[in-house]
mmCIF file of C-alpha atoms in Angstrom:
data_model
loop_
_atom_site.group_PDB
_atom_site.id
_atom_site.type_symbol
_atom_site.label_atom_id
_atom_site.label_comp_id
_atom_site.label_asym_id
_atom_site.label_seq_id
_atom_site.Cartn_x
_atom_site.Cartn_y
_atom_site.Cartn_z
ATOM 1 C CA UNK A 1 0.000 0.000 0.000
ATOM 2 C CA UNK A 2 1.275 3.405 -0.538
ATOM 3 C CA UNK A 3 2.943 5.549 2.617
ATOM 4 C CA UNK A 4 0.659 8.572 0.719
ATOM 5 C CA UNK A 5 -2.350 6.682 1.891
ATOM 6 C CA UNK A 6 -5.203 8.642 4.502
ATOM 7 C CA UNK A 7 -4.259 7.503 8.415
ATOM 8 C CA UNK A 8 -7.398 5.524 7.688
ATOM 9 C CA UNK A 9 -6.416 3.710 4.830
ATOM 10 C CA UNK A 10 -2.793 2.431 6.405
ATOM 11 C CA UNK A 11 -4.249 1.658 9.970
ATOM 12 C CA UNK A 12 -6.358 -0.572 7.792
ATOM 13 C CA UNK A 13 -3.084 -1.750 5.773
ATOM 14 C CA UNK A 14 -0.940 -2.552 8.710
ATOM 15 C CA UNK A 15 -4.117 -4.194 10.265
ATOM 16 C CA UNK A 16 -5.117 -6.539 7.735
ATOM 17 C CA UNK A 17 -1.267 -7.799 7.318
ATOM 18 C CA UNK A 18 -1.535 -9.326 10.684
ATOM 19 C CA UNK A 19 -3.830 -11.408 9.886
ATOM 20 C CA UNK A 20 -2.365 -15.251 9.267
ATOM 21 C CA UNK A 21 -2.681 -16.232 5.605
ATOM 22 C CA UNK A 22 -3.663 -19.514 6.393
ATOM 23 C CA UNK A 23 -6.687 -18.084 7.529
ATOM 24 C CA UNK A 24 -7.472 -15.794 4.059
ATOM 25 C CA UNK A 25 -9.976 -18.138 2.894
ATOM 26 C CA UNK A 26 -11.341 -20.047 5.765
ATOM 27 C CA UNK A 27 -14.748 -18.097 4.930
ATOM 28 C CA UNK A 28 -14.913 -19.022 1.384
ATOM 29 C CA UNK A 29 -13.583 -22.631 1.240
ATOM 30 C CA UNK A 30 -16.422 -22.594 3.847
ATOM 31 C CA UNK A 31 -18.704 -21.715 1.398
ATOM 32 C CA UNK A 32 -17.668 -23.425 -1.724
ATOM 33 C CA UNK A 33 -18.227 -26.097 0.055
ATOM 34 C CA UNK A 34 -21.553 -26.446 0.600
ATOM 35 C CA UNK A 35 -24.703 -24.781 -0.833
ATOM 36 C CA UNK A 36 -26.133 -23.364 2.054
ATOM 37 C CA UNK A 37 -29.692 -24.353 3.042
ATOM 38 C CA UNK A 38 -29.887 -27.432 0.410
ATOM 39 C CA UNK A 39 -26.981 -28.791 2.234
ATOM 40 C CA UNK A 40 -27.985 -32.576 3.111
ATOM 41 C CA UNK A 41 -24.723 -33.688 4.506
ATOM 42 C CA UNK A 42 -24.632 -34.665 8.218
ATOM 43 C CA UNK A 43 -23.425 -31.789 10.734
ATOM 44 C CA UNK A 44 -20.809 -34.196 11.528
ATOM 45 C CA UNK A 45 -20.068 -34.513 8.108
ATOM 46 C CA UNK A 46 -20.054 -30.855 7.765
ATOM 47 C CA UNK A 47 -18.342 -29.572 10.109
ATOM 48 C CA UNK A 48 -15.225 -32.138 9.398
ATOM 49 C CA UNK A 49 -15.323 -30.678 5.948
ATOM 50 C CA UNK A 50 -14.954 -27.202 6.751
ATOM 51 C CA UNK A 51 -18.624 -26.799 5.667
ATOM 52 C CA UNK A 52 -21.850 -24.840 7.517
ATOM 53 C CA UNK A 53 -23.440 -27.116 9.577
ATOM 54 C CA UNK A 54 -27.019 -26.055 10.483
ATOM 55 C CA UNK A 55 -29.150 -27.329 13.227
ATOM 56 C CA UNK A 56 -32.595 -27.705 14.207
ATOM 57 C CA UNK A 57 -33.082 -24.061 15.733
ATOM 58 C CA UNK A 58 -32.395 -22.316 12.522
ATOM 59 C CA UNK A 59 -28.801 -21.688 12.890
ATOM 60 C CA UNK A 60 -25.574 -22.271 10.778
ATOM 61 C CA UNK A 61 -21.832 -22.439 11.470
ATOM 62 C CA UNK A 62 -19.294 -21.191 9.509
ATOM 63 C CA UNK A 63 -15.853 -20.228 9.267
ATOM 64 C CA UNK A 64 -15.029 -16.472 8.811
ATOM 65 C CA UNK A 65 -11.954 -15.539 7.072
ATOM 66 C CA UNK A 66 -9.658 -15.846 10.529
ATOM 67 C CA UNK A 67 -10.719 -19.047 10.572
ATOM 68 C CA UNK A 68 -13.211 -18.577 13.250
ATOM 69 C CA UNK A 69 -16.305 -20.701 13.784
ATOM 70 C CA UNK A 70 -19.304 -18.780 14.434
ATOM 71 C CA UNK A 71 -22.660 -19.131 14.409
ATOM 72 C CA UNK A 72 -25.292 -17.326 12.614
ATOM 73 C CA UNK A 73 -28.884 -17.445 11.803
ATOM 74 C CA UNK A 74 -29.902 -19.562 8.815
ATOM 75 C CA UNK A 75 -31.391 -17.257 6.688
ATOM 76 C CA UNK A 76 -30.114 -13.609 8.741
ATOM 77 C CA UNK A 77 -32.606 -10.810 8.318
ATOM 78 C CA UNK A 78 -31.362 -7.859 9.521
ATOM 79 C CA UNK A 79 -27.463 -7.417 8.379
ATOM 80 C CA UNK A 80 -25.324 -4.732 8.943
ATOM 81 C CA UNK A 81 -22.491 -4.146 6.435
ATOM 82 C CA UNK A 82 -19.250 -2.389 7.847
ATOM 83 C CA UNK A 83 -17.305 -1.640 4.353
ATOM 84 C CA UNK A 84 -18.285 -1.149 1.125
ATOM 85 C CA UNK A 85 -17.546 -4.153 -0.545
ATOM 86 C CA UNK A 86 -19.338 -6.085 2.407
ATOM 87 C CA UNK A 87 -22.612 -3.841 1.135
ATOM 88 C CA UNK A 88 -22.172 -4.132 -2.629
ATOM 89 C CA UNK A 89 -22.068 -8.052 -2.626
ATOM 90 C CA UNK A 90 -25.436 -7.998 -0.102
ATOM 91 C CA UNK A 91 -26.987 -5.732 -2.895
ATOM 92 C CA UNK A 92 -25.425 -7.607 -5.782
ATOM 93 C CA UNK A 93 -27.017 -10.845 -3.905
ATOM 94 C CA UNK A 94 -30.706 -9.044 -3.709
ATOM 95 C CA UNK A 95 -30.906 -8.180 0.135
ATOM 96 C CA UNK A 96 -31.231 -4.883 1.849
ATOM 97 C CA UNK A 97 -28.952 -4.404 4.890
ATOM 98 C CA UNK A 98 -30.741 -2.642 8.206
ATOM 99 C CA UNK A 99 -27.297 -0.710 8.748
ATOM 100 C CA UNK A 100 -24.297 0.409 6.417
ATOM 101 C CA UNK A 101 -21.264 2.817 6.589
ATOM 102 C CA UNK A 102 -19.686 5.611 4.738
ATOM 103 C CA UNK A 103 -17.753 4.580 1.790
ATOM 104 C CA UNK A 104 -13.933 4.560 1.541
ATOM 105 C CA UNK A 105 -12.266 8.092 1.969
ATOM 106 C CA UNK A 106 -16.193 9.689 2.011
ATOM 107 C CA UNK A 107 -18.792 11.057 4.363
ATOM 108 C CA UNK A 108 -21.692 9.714 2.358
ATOM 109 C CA UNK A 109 -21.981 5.891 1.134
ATOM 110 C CA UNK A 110 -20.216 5.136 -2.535
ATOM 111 C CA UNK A 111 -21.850 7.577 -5.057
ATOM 112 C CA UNK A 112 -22.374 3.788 -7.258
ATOM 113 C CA UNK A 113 -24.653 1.983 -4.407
ATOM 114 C CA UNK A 114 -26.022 5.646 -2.945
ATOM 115 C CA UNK A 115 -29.589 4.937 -4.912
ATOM 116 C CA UNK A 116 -29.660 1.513 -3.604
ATOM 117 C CA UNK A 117 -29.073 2.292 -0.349
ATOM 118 C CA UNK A 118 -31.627 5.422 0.369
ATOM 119 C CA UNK A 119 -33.401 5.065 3.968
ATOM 120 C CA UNK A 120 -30.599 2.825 5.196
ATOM 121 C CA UNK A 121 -29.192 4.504 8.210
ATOM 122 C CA UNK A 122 -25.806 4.502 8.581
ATOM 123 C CA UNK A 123 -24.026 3.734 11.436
ATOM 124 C CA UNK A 124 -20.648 4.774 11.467
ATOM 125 C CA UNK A 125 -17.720 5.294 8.965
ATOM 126 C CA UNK A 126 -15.765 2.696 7.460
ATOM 127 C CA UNK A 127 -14.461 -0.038 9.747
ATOM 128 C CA UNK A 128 -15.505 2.735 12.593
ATOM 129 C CA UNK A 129 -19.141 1.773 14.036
ATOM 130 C CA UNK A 130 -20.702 3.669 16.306
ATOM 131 C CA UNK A 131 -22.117 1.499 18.441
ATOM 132 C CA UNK A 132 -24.968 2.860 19.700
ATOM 133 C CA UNK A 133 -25.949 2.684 16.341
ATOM 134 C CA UNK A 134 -24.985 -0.370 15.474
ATOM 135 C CA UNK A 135 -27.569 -1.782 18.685
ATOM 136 C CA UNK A 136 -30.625 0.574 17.145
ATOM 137 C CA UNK A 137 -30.340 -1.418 13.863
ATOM 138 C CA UNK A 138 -30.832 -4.381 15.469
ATOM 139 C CA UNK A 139 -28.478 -6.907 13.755
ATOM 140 C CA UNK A 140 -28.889 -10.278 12.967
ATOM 141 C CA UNK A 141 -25.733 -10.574 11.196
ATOM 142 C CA UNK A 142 -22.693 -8.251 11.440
ATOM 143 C CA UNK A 143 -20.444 -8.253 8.383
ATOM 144 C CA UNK A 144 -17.349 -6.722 9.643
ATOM 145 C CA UNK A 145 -14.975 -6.741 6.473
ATOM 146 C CA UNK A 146 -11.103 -6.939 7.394
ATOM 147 C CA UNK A 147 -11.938 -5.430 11.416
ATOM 148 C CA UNK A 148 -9.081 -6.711 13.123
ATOM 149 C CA UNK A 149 -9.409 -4.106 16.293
ATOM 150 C CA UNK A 150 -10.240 -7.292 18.837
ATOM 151 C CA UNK A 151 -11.586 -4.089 21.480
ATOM 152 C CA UNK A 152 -14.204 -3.167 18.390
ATOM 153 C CA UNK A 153 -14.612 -6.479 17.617
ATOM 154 C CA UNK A 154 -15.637 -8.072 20.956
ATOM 155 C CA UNK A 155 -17.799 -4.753 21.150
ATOM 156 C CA UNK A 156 -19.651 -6.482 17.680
ATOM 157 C CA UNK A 157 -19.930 -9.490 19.273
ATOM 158 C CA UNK A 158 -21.760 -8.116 22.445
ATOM 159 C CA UNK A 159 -24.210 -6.908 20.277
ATOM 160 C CA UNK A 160 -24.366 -10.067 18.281
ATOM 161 C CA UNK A 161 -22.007 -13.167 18.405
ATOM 162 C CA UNK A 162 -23.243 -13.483 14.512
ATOM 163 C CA UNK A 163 -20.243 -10.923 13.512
ATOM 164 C CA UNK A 164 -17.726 -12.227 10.765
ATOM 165 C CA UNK A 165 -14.976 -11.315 9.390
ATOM 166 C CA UNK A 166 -15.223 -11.017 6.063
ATOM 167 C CA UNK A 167 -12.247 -10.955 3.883
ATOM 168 C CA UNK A 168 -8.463 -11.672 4.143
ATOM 169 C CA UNK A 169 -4.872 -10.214 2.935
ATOM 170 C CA UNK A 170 -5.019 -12.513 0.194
ATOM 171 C CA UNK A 171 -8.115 -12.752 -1.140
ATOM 172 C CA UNK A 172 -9.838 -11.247 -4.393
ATOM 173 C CA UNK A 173 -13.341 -9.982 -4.506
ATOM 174 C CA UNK A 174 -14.688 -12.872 -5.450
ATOM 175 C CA UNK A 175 -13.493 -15.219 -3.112
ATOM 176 C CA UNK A 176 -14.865 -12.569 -0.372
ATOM 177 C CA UNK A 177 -18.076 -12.286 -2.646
ATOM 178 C CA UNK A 178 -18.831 -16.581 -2.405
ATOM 179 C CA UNK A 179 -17.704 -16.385 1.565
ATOM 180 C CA UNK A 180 -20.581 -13.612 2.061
ATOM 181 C CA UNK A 181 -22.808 -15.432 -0.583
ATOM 182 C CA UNK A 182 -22.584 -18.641 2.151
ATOM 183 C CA UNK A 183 -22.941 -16.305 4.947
ATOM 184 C CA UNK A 184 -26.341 -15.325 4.005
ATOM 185 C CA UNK A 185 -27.321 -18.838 2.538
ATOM 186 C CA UNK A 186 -27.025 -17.777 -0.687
ATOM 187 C CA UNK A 187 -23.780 -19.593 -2.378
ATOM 188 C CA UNK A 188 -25.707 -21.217 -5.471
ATOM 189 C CA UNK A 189 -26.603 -17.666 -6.514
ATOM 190 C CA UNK A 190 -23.179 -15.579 -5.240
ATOM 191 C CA UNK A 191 -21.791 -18.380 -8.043
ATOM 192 C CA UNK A 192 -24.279 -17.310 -10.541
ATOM 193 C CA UNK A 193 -22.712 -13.897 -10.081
ATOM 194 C CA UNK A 194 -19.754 -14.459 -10.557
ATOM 195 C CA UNK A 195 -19.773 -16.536 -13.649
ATOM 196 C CA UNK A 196 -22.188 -13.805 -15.389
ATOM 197 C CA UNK A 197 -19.534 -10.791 -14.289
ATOM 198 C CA UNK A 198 -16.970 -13.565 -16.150
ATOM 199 C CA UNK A 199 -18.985 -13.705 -18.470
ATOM 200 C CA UNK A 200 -19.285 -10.284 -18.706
ATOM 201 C CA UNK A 201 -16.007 -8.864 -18.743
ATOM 202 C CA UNK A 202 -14.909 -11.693 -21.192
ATOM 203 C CA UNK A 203 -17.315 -10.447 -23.502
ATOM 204 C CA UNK A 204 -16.488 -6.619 -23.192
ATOM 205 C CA UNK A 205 -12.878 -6.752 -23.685
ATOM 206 C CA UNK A 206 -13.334 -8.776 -27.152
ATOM 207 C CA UNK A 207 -15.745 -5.952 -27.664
ATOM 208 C CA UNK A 208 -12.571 -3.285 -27.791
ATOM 209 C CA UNK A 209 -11.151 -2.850 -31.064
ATOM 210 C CA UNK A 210 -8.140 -1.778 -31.768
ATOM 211 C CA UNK A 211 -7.728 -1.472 -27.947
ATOM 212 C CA UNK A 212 -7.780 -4.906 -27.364
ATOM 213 C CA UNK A 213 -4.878 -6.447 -25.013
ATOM 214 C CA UNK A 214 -4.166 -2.924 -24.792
ATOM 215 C CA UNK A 215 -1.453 -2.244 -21.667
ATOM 216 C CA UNK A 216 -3.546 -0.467 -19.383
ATOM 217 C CA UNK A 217 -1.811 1.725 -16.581
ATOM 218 C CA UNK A 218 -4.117 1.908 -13.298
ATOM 219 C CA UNK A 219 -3.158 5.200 -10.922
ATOM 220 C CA UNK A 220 -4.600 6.273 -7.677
ATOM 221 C CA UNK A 221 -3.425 9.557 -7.270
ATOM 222 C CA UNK A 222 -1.866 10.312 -3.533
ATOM 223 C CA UNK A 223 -1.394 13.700 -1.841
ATOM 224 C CA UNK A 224 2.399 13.136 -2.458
ATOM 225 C CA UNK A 225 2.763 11.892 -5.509
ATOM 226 C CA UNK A 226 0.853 8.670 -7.953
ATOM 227 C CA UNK A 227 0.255 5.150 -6.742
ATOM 228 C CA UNK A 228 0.275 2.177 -9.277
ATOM 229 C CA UNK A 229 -2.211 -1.031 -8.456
ATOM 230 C CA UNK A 230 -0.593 -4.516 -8.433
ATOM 231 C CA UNK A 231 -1.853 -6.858 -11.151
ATOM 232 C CA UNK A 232 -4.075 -8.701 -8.527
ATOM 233 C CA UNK A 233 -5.536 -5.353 -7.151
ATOM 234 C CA UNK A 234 -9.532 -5.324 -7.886
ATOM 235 C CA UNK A 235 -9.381 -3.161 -10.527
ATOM 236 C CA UNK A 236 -6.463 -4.316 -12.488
ATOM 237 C CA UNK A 237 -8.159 -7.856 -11.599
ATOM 238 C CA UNK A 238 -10.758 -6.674 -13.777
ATOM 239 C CA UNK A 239 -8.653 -4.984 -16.746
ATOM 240 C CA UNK A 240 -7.234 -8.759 -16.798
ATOM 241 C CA UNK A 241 -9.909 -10.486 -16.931
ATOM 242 C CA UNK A 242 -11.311 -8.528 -20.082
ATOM 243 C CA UNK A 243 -7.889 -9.447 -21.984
ATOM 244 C CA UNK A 244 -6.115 -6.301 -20.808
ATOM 245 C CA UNK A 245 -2.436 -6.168 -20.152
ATOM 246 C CA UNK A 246 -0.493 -3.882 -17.662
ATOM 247 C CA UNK A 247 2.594 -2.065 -18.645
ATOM 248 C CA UNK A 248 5.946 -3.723 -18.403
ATOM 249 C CA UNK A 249 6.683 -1.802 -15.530
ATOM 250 C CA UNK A 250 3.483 -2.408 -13.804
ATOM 251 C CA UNK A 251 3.676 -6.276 -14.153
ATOM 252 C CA UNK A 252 3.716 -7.085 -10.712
ATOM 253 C CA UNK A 253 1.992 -10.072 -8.821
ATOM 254 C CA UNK A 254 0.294 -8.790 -5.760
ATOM 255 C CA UNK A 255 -2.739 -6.929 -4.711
ATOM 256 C CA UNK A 256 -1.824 -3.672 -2.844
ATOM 257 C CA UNK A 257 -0.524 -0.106 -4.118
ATOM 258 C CA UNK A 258 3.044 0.941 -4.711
ATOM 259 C CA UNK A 259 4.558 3.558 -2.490
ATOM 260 C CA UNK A 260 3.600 7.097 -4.224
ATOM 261 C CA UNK A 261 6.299 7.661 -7.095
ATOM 262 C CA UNK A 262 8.028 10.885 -7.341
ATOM 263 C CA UNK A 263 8.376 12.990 -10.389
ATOM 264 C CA UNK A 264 11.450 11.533 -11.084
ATOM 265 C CA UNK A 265 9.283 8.245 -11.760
ATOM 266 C CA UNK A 266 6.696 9.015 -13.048
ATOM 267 C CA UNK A 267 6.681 7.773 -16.383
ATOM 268 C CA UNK A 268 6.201 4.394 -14.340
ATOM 269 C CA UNK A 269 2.737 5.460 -14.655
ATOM 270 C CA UNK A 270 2.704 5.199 -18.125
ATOM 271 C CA UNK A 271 0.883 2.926 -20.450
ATOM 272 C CA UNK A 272 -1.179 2.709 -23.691
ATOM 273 C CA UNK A 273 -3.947 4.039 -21.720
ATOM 274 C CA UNK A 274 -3.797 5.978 -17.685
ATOM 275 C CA UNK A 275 -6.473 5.480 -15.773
ATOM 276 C CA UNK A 276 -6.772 7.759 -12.862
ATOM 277 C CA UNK A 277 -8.397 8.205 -9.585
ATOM 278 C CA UNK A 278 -8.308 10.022 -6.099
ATOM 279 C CA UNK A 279 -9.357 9.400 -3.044
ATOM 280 C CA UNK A 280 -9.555 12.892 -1.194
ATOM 281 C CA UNK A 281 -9.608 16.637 -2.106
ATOM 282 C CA UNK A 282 -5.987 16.273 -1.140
ATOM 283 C CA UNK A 283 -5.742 13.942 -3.729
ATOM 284 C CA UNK A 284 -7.771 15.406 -6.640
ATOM 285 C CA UNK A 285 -5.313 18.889 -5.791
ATOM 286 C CA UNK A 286 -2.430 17.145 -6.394
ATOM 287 C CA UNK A 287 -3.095 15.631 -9.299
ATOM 288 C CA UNK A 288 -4.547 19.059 -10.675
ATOM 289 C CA UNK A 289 -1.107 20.779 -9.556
ATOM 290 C CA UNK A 290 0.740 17.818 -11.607
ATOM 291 C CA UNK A 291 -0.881 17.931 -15.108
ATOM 292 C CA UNK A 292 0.857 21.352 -15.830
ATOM 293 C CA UNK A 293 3.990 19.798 -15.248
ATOM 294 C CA UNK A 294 6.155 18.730 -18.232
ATOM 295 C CA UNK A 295 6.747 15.653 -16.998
ATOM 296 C CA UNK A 296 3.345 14.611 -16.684
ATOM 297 C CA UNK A 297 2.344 16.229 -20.082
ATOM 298 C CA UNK A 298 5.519 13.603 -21.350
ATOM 299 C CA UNK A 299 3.581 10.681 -20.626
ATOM 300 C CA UNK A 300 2.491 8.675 -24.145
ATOM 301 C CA UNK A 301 -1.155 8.243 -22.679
ATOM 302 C CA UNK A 302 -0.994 12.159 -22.088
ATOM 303 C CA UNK A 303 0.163 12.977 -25.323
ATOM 304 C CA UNK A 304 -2.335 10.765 -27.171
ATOM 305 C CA UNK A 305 -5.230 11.390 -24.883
ATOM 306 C CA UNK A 306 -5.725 8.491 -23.503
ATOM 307 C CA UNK A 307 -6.123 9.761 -20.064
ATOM 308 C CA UNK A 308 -9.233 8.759 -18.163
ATOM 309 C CA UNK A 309 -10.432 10.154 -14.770
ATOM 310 C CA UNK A 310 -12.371 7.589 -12.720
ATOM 311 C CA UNK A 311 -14.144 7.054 -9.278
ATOM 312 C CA UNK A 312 -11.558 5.956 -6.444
ATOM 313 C CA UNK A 313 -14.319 4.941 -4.114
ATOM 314 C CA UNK A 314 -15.201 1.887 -6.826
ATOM 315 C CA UNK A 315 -11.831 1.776 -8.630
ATOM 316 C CA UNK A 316 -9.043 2.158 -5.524
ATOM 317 C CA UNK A 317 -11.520 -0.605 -3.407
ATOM 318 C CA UNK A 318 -10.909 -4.276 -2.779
ATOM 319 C CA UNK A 319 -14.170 -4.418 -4.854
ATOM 320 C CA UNK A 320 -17.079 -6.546 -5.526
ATOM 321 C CA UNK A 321 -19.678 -7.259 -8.022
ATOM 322 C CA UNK A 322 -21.565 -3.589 -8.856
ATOM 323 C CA UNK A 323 -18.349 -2.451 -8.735
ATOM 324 C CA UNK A 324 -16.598 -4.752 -11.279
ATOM 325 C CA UNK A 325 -19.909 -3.582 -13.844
ATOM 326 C CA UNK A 326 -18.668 -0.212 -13.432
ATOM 327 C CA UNK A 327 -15.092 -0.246 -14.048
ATOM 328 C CA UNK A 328 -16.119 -3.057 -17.157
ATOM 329 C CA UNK A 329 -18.621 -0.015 -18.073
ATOM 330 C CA UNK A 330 -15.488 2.697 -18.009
ATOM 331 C CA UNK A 331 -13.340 0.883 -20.075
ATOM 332 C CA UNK A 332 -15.640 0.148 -22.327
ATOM 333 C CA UNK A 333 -16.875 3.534 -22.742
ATOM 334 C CA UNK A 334 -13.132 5.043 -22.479
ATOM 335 C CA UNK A 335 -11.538 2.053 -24.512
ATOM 336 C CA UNK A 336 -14.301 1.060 -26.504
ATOM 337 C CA UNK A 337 -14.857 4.802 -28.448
ATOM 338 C CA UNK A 338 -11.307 5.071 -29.871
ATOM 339 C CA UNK A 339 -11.321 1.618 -31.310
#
């Protein structure tokens, strides 16, 4: 992640690295391993296989992404989301969450979901519940993202012990997205989604042109200087799987940001096309200070136009479903009209 990054954004950082690995994808092997409700194995046989094993009182246990056995309600009514991409895959899975928070970096929920979520009250910032709040919404189910504060999560768990972790160091959105589809008892149709976004994207990057394959550089812009995402970083995840490539000098395995580049560097930023985004006014300044520079105006993507400003809040997440249809939709649109 980059050392430009908002207090918020590294305490998360350094947070989520202390998480074990082994424990990334506790959640979703969980889930791929059974399909919720029409599960007909044995709760012994369940439970040995890392499976949710329900009982007679309504309830199912699974394993969040620590590792963590917990146990929730079989079909949870009243869920409160604690991060964005916790809240786009209940939306992209057709439920309506009693409780969200403000998106990444915002004071509002993410501009993309905002319509979906109108009347929801929101009960905190991200990863930062009030929890008065929390208690007024009444919470079957807590989806706590990457919360690793043990104080605010044994808070969580006083409210109700049906709090989960929800995603891991390691894993992409769609191995978060199948964990939260078998959280809710719906893993049949969190699969559905995801092979309909593959689908999807497959179908939109053979739709480019002469921009097809293109090398695709993918920027969040920091206070103090440009950040470039790792190839398995949501967005660039999503460049990929529509046939995209990254520039030479962005090929990196991994899913974080780079430290923020200086000027010096900057033409590591470069790439057949720039996509950029910010995160905070701070952000959005900086970037506006840099494109009278001549080293900026160097850049090939500059020079040919093939600069494209886009949404931080969906692009610079750890993502999930609505949000993979609207970076597929900006390329498209951006790619797609200088074929």
């Amino acid at each position: 992640m980059s050392t430009a990054q908002s207090p918020l954004h590294l305490v998360r950082h350094r947070a989520v690295q202390a998480l074990a690995a082994t424990g990334a994808v506790a959640l979703l092997l969980t889930g791929c391993g059974s399909s919720g409700s029409s599960d007909k194995a044995s709760s012994d046989t369940a439970a040995a296989s890392g499976g949710p094993a329900a009982d007679a009182g309504g309830k199912r246990t699974v394993k969040d992404a620590t590792g963590r056995a917990v146990e929730i309600p079989a079909e949870p009514k009243r869920i409160v989301t604690l991060t964005q991409e916790d809240l786009d895959a209940v939306l992209a899975l057709g439920l309506k969450p009693v409780g969200i928070t403000n998106g990444q970096g915002l004071a509002e929920p993410p501009a993309y979901l905002k319509d979906r979520v109108q009347g929801v009250p929101v009960v905190g910032n991200l990863l930062q519940p009030v929890m008065d709040k929390v208690i007024a919404a009444k919470p079957d189910l807590i989806l706590a993202g990457d919360m690793q504060d043990e104080q605010v999560l044994k808070q969580l768990r006083e409210i109700t012990p049906a709090t989960l972790v929800t995603m891991a160091p390691t894993d992409d959105w769609k191995l978060s997205f199948r964990g939260i589809g078998n959280a809710v008892n719906k893993l049949d149709q969190a699969n559905k989604v995801v092979a309909d976004y593959d689908a999807k994207a497959a179908k939109a990057g053979g739709e480019l042109g002469a921009n097809k394959g293109a090398a695709v550089s993918i920027v969040r812009w920091n206070p103090t200087g440009p950040s470039w995402m790792e190839k398995r970083q949501f967005a660039s995840g999503v460049a990929l799987d529509m046939g995209l490539t990254r520039p030479k000098a962005q090929d990196k395995d991994g899913n974080a940001h780079t430290p923020a580049l200086s000027l010096e560097k900057i033409n590591e930023i470069d790439g057949d096309w720039l996509f950029l985004s910010t995160l905070t006014d701070d952000g959005k300044a900086a970037l506006k200070d840099v494109q009278s520079k001549p080293a900026y105006q160097e850049l090939g993507a500059v020079k040919n136009d093939h600069t494209v400003t886009v949404d931080g809040s969906v692009w610079s997440t750890r993502g999930g479903p609505l949000a993979a249809d609207v970076v597929i939709g900006d390329i498209g649109k951006a790619l797609g009209a200088k074929s």
